[in-house]
mmCIF file of C-alpha atoms in Angstrom:
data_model
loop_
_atom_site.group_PDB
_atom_site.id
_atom_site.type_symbol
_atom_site.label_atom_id
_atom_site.label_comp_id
_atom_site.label_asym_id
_atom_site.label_seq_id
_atom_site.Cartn_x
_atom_site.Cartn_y
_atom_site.Cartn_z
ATOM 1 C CA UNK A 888 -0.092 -1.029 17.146
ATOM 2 C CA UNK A 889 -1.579 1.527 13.871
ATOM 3 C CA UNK A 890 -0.074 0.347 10.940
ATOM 4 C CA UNK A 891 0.283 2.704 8.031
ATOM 5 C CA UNK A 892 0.019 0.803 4.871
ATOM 6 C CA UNK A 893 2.212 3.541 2.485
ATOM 7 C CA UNK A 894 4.823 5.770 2.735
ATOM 8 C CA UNK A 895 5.890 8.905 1.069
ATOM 9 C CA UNK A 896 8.603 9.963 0.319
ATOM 10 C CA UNK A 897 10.760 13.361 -2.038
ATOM 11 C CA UNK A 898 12.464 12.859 -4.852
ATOM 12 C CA UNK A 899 15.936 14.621 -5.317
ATOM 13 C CA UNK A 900 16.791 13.260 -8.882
ATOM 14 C CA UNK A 901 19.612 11.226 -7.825
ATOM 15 C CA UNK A 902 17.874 8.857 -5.150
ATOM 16 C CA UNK A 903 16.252 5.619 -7.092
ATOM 17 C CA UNK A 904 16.280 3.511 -3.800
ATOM 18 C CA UNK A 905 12.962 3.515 -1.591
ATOM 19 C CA UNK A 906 12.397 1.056 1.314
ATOM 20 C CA UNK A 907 9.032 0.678 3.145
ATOM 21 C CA UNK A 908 7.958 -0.817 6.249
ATOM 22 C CA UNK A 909 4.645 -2.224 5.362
ATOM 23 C CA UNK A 910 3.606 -6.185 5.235
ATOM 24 C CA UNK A 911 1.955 -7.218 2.197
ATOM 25 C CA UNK A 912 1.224 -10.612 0.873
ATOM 26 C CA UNK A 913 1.868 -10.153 -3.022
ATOM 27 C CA UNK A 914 4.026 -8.010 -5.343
ATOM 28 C CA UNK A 915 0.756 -6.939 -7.280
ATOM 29 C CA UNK A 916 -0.299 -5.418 -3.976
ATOM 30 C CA UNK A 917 2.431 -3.004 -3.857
ATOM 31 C CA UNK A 918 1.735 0.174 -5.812
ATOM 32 C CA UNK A 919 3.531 2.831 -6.800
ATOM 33 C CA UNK A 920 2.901 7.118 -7.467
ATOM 34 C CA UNK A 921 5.244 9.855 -8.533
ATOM 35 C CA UNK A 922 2.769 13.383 -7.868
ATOM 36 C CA UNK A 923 -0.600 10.807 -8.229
ATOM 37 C CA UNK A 924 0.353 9.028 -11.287
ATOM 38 C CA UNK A 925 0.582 5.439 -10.971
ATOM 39 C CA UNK A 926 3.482 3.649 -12.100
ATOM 40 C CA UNK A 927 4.128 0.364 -13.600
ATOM 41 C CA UNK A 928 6.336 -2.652 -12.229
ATOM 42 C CA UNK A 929 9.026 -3.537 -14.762
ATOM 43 C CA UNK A 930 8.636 -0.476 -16.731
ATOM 44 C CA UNK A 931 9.068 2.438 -14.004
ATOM 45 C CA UNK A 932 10.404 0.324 -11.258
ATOM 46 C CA UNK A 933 11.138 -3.369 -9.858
ATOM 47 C CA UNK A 934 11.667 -4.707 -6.357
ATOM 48 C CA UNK A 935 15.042 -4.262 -5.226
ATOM 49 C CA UNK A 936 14.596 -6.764 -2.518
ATOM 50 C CA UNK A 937 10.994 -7.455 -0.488
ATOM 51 C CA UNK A 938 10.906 -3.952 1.206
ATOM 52 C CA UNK A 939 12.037 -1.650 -1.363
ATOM 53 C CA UNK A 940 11.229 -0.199 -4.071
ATOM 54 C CA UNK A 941 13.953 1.226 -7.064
ATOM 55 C CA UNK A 942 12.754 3.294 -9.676
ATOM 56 C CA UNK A 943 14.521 2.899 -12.886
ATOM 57 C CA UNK A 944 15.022 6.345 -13.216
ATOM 58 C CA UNK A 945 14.944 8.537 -9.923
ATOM 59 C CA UNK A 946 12.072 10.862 -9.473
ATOM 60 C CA UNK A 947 13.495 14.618 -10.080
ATOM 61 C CA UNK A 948 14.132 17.233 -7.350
ATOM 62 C CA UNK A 949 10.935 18.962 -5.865
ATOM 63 C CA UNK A 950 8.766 15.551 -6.624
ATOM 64 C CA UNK A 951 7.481 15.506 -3.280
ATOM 65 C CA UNK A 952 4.899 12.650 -3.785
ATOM 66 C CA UNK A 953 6.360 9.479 -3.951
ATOM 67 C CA UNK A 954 4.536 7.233 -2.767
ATOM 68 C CA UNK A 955 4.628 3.693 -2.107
ATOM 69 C CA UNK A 956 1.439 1.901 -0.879
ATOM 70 C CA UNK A 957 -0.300 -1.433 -0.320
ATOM 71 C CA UNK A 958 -3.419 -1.850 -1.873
ATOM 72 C CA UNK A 959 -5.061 -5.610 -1.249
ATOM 73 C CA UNK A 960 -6.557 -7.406 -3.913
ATOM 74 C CA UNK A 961 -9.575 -8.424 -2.251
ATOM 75 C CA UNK A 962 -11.985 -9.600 -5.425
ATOM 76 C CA UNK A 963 -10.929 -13.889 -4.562
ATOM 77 C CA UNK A 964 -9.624 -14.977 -1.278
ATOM 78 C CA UNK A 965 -6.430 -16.287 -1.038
ATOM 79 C CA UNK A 966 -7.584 -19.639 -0.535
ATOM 80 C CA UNK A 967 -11.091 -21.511 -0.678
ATOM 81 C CA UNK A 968 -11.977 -24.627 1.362
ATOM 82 C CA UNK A 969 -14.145 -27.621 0.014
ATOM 83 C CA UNK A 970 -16.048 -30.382 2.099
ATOM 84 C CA UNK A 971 -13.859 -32.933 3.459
ATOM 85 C CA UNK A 972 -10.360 -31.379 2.510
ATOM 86 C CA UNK A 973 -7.557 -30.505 4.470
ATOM 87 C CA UNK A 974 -7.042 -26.950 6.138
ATOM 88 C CA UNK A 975 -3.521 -25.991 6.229
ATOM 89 C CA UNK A 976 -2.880 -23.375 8.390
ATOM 90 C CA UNK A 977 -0.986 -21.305 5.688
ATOM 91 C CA UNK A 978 -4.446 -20.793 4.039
ATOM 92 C CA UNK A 979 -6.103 -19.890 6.836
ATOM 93 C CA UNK A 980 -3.105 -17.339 7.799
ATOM 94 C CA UNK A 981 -3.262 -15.929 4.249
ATOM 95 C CA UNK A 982 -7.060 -15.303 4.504
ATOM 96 C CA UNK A 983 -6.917 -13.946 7.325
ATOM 97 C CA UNK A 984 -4.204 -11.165 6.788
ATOM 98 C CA UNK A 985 -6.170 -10.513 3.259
ATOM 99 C CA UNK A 986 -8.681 -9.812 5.062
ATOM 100 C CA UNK A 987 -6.804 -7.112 7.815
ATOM 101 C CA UNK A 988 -4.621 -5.441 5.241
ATOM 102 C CA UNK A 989 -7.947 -4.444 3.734
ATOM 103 C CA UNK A 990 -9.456 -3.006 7.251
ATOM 104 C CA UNK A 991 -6.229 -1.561 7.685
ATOM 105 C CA UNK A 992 -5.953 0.105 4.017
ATOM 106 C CA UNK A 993 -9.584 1.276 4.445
ATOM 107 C CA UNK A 994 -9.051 3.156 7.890
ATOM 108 C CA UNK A 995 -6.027 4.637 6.179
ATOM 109 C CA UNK A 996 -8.833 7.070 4.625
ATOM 110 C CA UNK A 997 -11.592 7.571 7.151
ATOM 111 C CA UNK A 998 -12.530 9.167 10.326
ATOM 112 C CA UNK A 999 -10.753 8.950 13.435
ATOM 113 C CA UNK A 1000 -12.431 9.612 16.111
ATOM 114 C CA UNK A 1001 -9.436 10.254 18.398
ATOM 115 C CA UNK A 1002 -8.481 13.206 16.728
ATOM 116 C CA UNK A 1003 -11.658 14.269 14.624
ATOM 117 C CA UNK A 1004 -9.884 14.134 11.504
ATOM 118 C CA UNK A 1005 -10.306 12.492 8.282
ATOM 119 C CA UNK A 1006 -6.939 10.355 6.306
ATOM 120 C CA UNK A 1007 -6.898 11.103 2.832
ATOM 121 C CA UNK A 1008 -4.210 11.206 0.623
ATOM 122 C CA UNK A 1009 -6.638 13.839 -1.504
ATOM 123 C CA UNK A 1010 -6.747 17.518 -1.448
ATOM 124 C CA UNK A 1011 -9.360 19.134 0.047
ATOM 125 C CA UNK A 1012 -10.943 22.428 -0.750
ATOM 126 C CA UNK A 1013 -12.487 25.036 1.760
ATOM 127 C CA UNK A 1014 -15.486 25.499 0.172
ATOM 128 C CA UNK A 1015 -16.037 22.236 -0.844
ATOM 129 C CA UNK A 1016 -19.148 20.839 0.317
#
């Protein structure tokens, strides 16, 4: 099953509301853009509940990049094991979806074979080479 690890959305300067679909294993690994710019937690938005977003004040009419994305922290893993302790099975569970929200985020943006065609969330120009 493809998982798509963001979600965009318009903005219509009333709606403040934004759910998404996406698994993530921290707060901090939720991010937030209005038109590219990234916002901040607490000061542009919170967490209404675990799967959406709400912008403290709504993004106005024609916005049509909102977008709300998972980005994994992936600098320490969530847990590290030491001679002769226990493994819980929570650590080993958290490790291991670190380490697939990361493969997932990554083939968000590079060539699929399928359908010869590169994900980006940039803009591309013709001539660019």
């Amino acid at each position: 099953m493809a998982v798509n690890p963001e979600q965009y959305y318009t903005g219509d300067g009333s709606r403040t509301l934004f759910p998404f679909s996406f698994q993530y294993l921290e707060e901090s690994d939720v991010k937030v853009s209005v038109d590219g710019v990234l916002k901040t937690q607490t000061t542009d938005y919170t967490f209404a509940n675990a799967t959406t977003i709400q912008f403290n004040t709504a993004p106005p009419t024609g916005v049509n990049n909102v977008r709300i994305f998972r980005y994994t922290n992936v600098d320490d893993l969530k847990a590290t094991f030491a001679s002769g302790s226990s493994i819980r099975a929570q650590d080993l569970n958290n490790n291991f979806l670190q380490n697939n929200f990361a493969v997932q985020e990554i083939r968000n943006y590079s060539w699929d074979n399928e359908i010869d065609t590169i994900h980006s969330d940039e803009t591309w120009d013709s001539s660019d080479t």
